[in-house]
Amino acid sequence: MHTHRALSTMDLTDICGFPQTSNLYNRSGHACWLGNVIVSPGHRGRGAGEFLLHAMMQKAKENYGVRELFLSCHHANSRGLAFYHKHSFRPFDLKISQIDGGRKIITVQMKRNLG
């Protein structure tokens, strides 16, 4: 679990007219994590996620000098995994956590070079 405070948060509600959000956190040197990429269900598949992702990648690179961006995606989120793969994020690790009732959840750790 990542516990460091967010470097930057982007809320596109005013721009898009519907709630979309994301944040950058755990910056270390030229790397940081992208978290909480959230697009409301009624607006998925309409370009909002792509806009949000590219805006956050640009912000990470230009404002913080980030060259490598990391993220976590739950294994059950096949749509999210495909979306990140389409945008050149590649898996590098798996994290297995126990949740309520001893159930396990797997998060796929992914990364992308921003150049």
PDB file of C-alpha atoms in Angstrom:
ATOM      1  CA  MET A   1       0.000   0.000   0.000  1.00  0.00           C
ATOM      2  CA  HIS A   2       1.293   3.433  -0.916  1.00  0.00           C
ATOM      3  CA  THR A   3       1.035   5.835   1.970  1.00  0.00           C
ATOM      4  CA  HIS A   4       2.722   9.018   0.784  1.00  0.00           C
ATOM      5  CA  ARG A   5       0.663  12.137   0.196  1.00  0.00           C
ATOM      6  CA  ALA A   6      -0.381  12.974  -3.347  1.00  0.00           C
ATOM      7  CA  LEU A   7       1.898  15.304  -5.295  1.00  0.00           C
ATOM      8  CA  SER A   8      -0.867  16.438  -7.548  1.00  0.00           C
ATOM      9  CA  THR A   9      -4.527  15.680  -8.073  1.00  0.00           C
ATOM     10  CA  MET A  10      -6.534  16.426 -11.173  1.00  0.00           C
ATOM     11  CA  ASP A  11     -10.314  16.700 -11.065  1.00  0.00           C
ATOM     12  CA  LEU A  12     -11.824  17.195 -14.499  1.00  0.00           C
ATOM     13  CA  THR A  13     -15.407  17.700 -13.356  1.00  0.00           C
ATOM     14  CA  ASP A  14     -15.420  21.355 -14.398  1.00  0.00           C
ATOM     15  CA  ILE A  15     -13.752  20.651 -17.739  1.00  0.00           C
ATOM     16  CA  CYS A  16     -15.722  17.542 -18.710  1.00  0.00           C
ATOM     17  CA  GLY A  17     -18.962  18.222 -16.860  1.00  0.00           C
ATOM     18  CA  PHE A  18     -18.832  14.875 -15.058  1.00  0.00           C
ATOM     19  CA  PRO A  19     -16.630  13.463 -12.276  1.00  0.00           C
ATOM     20  CA  GLN A  20     -13.203  12.187 -13.337  1.00  0.00           C
ATOM     21  CA  THR A  21     -10.183  12.202 -11.046  1.00  0.00           C
ATOM     22  CA  SER A  22      -6.595  11.008 -10.673  1.00  0.00           C
ATOM     23  CA  ASN A  23      -3.490  11.765  -8.615  1.00  0.00           C
ATOM     24  CA  LEU A  24       0.301  11.418  -8.604  1.00  0.00           C
ATOM     25  CA  TYR A  25       2.126  10.224  -5.472  1.00  0.00           C
ATOM     26  CA  ASN A  26       5.258   8.522  -4.067  1.00  0.00           C
ATOM     27  CA  ARG A  27       7.696  10.519  -6.170  1.00  0.00           C
ATOM     28  CA  SER A  28      11.232   9.215  -5.904  1.00  0.00           C
ATOM     29  CA  GLY A  29      13.841  10.734  -8.183  1.00  0.00           C
ATOM     30  CA  HIS A  30      12.482  10.567 -11.716  1.00  0.00           C
ATOM     31  CA  ALA A  31       9.683   8.096 -10.927  1.00  0.00           C
ATOM     32  CA  CYS A  32       6.250   8.311  -9.322  1.00  0.00           C
ATOM     33  CA  TRP A  33       2.945   6.489  -9.057  1.00  0.00           C
ATOM     34  CA  LEU A  34      -0.338   7.316 -10.755  1.00  0.00           C
ATOM     35  CA  GLY A  35      -3.381   6.514  -8.661  1.00  0.00           C
ATOM     36  CA  ASN A  36      -7.134   6.657  -8.543  1.00  0.00           C
ATOM     37  CA  VAL A  37      -7.739   6.988 -12.257  1.00  0.00           C
ATOM     38  CA  ILE A  38     -11.516   7.133 -11.995  1.00  0.00           C
ATOM     39  CA  VAL A  39     -13.933   7.698 -14.869  1.00  0.00           C
ATOM     40  CA  SER A  40     -17.649   7.565 -14.142  1.00  0.00           C
ATOM     41  CA  PRO A  41     -19.279   4.470 -15.700  1.00  0.00           C
ATOM     42  CA  GLY A  42     -21.598   6.459 -17.945  1.00  0.00           C
ATOM     43  CA  HIS A  43     -18.647   8.175 -19.612  1.00  0.00           C
ATOM     44  CA  ARG A  44     -16.288   5.258 -20.158  1.00  0.00           C
ATOM     45  CA  GLY A  45     -15.333   4.521 -23.737  1.00  0.00           C
ATOM     46  CA  ARG A  46     -15.833   8.162 -24.729  1.00  0.00           C
ATOM     47  CA  GLY A  47     -12.271   9.490 -24.431  1.00  0.00           C
ATOM     48  CA  ALA A  48     -12.422  10.871 -20.875  1.00  0.00           C
ATOM     49  CA  GLY A  49     -10.002   8.265 -19.491  1.00  0.00           C
ATOM     50  CA  GLU A  50      -7.540   8.815 -22.297  1.00  0.00           C
ATOM     51  CA  PHE A  51      -7.702  12.586 -21.780  1.00  0.00           C
ATOM     52  CA  LEU A  52      -7.187  12.188 -18.025  1.00  0.00           C
ATOM     53  CA  LEU A  53      -4.317   9.712 -18.417  1.00  0.00           C
ATOM     54  CA  HIS A  54      -2.468  11.865 -20.959  1.00  0.00           C
ATOM     55  CA  ALA A  55      -2.998  15.009 -18.862  1.00  0.00           C
ATOM     56  CA  MET A  56      -1.522  13.277 -15.795  1.00  0.00           C
ATOM     57  CA  MET A  57       1.424  11.851 -17.776  1.00  0.00           C
ATOM     58  CA  GLN A  58       2.160  15.325 -19.152  1.00  0.00           C
ATOM     59  CA  LYS A  59       1.870  16.891 -15.681  1.00  0.00           C
ATOM     60  CA  ALA A  60       4.193  14.240 -14.192  1.00  0.00           C
ATOM     61  CA  LYS A  61       6.799  14.780 -16.894  1.00  0.00           C
ATOM     62  CA  GLU A  62       6.661  18.576 -17.164  1.00  0.00           C
ATOM     63  CA  ASN A  63       6.002  19.603 -13.545  1.00  0.00           C
ATOM     64  CA  TYR A  64       7.983  16.928 -11.687  1.00  0.00           C
ATOM     65  CA  GLY A  65      10.571  15.636 -14.184  1.00  0.00           C
ATOM     66  CA  VAL A  66       9.143  12.117 -14.024  1.00  0.00           C
ATOM     67  CA  ARG A  67      10.569   9.692 -16.570  1.00  0.00           C
ATOM     68  CA  GLU A  68       8.943   6.489 -15.301  1.00  0.00           C
ATOM     69  CA  LEU A  69       5.317   6.249 -14.194  1.00  0.00           C
ATOM     70  CA  PHE A  70       3.951   3.332 -12.145  1.00  0.00           C
ATOM     71  CA  LEU A  71       0.395   2.226 -11.374  1.00  0.00           C
ATOM     72  CA  SER A  72      -1.576  -0.648  -9.859  1.00  0.00           C
ATOM     73  CA  CYS A  73      -4.671  -2.214 -11.389  1.00  0.00           C
ATOM     74  CA  HIS A  74      -6.836  -4.951  -9.838  1.00  0.00           C
ATOM     75  CA  HIS A  75      -6.713  -8.245 -11.698  1.00  0.00           C
ATOM     76  CA  ALA A  76     -10.515  -8.272 -12.104  1.00  0.00           C
ATOM     77  CA  ASN A  77     -10.437  -4.930 -13.934  1.00  0.00           C
ATOM     78  CA  SER A  78      -9.818  -6.379 -17.396  1.00  0.00           C
ATOM     79  CA  ARG A  79     -11.069  -3.217 -19.083  1.00  0.00           C
ATOM     80  CA  GLY A  80      -8.568  -1.137 -17.093  1.00  0.00           C
ATOM     81  CA  LEU A  81      -5.711  -3.561 -17.786  1.00  0.00           C
ATOM     82  CA  ALA A  82      -6.461  -3.433 -21.528  1.00  0.00           C
ATOM     83  CA  PHE A  83      -6.692   0.386 -21.390  1.00  0.00           C
ATOM     84  CA  TYR A  84      -3.291   0.721 -19.701  1.00  0.00           C
ATOM     85  CA  HIS A  85      -1.726  -1.823 -22.067  1.00  0.00           C
ATOM     86  CA  LYS A  86      -3.065   0.186 -25.024  1.00  0.00           C
ATOM     87  CA  HIS A  87      -1.258   3.207 -23.558  1.00  0.00           C
ATOM     88  CA  SER A  88       2.105   1.392 -23.284  1.00  0.00           C
ATOM     89  CA  PHE A  89       2.010   0.437 -19.589  1.00  0.00           C
ATOM     90  CA  ARG A  90       3.588  -2.986 -19.047  1.00  0.00           C
ATOM     91  CA  PRO A  91       3.279  -5.366 -16.059  1.00  0.00           C
ATOM     92  CA  PHE A  92       6.362  -5.787 -13.875  1.00  0.00           C
ATOM     93  CA  ASP A  93       4.997  -7.342 -10.644  1.00  0.00           C
ATOM     94  CA  LEU A  94       1.925  -8.718  -8.844  1.00  0.00           C
ATOM     95  CA  LYS A  95       0.867  -7.883  -5.297  1.00  0.00           C
ATOM     96  CA  ILE A  96      -1.413 -10.250  -3.396  1.00  0.00           C
ATOM     97  CA  SER A  97      -3.375  -8.772  -0.489  1.00  0.00           C
ATOM     98  CA  GLN A  98      -5.942 -10.229   1.878  1.00  0.00           C
ATOM     99  CA  ILE A  99      -9.221  -8.382   2.221  1.00  0.00           C
ATOM    100  CA  ASP A 100     -12.487  -8.967   4.100  1.00  0.00           C
ATOM    101  CA  GLY A 101     -13.092 -12.556   5.122  1.00  0.00           C
ATOM    102  CA  GLY A 102      -9.620 -13.691   4.069  1.00  0.00           C
ATOM    103  CA  ARG A 103     -10.323 -13.235   0.365  1.00  0.00           C
ATOM    104  CA  LYS A 104      -7.325 -12.365  -1.744  1.00  0.00           C
ATOM    105  CA  ILE A 105      -7.066  -9.643  -4.322  1.00  0.00           C
ATOM    106  CA  ILE A 106      -4.286  -9.394  -6.864  1.00  0.00           C
ATOM    107  CA  THR A 107      -3.065  -6.066  -8.148  1.00  0.00           C
ATOM    108  CA  VAL A 108      -1.022  -5.932 -11.313  1.00  0.00           C
ATOM    109  CA  GLN A 109       1.852  -3.451 -10.981  1.00  0.00           C
ATOM    110  CA  MET A 110       2.498  -1.697 -14.299  1.00  0.00           C
ATOM    111  CA  LYS A 111       4.952   0.922 -15.535  1.00  0.00           C
ATOM    112  CA  ARG A 112       5.585   3.140 -18.517  1.00  0.00           C
ATOM    113  CA  ASN A 113       8.603   5.138 -19.613  1.00  0.00           C
ATOM    114  CA  LEU A 114       7.722   8.799 -20.226  1.00  0.00           C
ATOM    115  CA  GLY A 115      11.035   9.549 -21.933  1.00  0.00           C
TER     116      GLY A 115
END
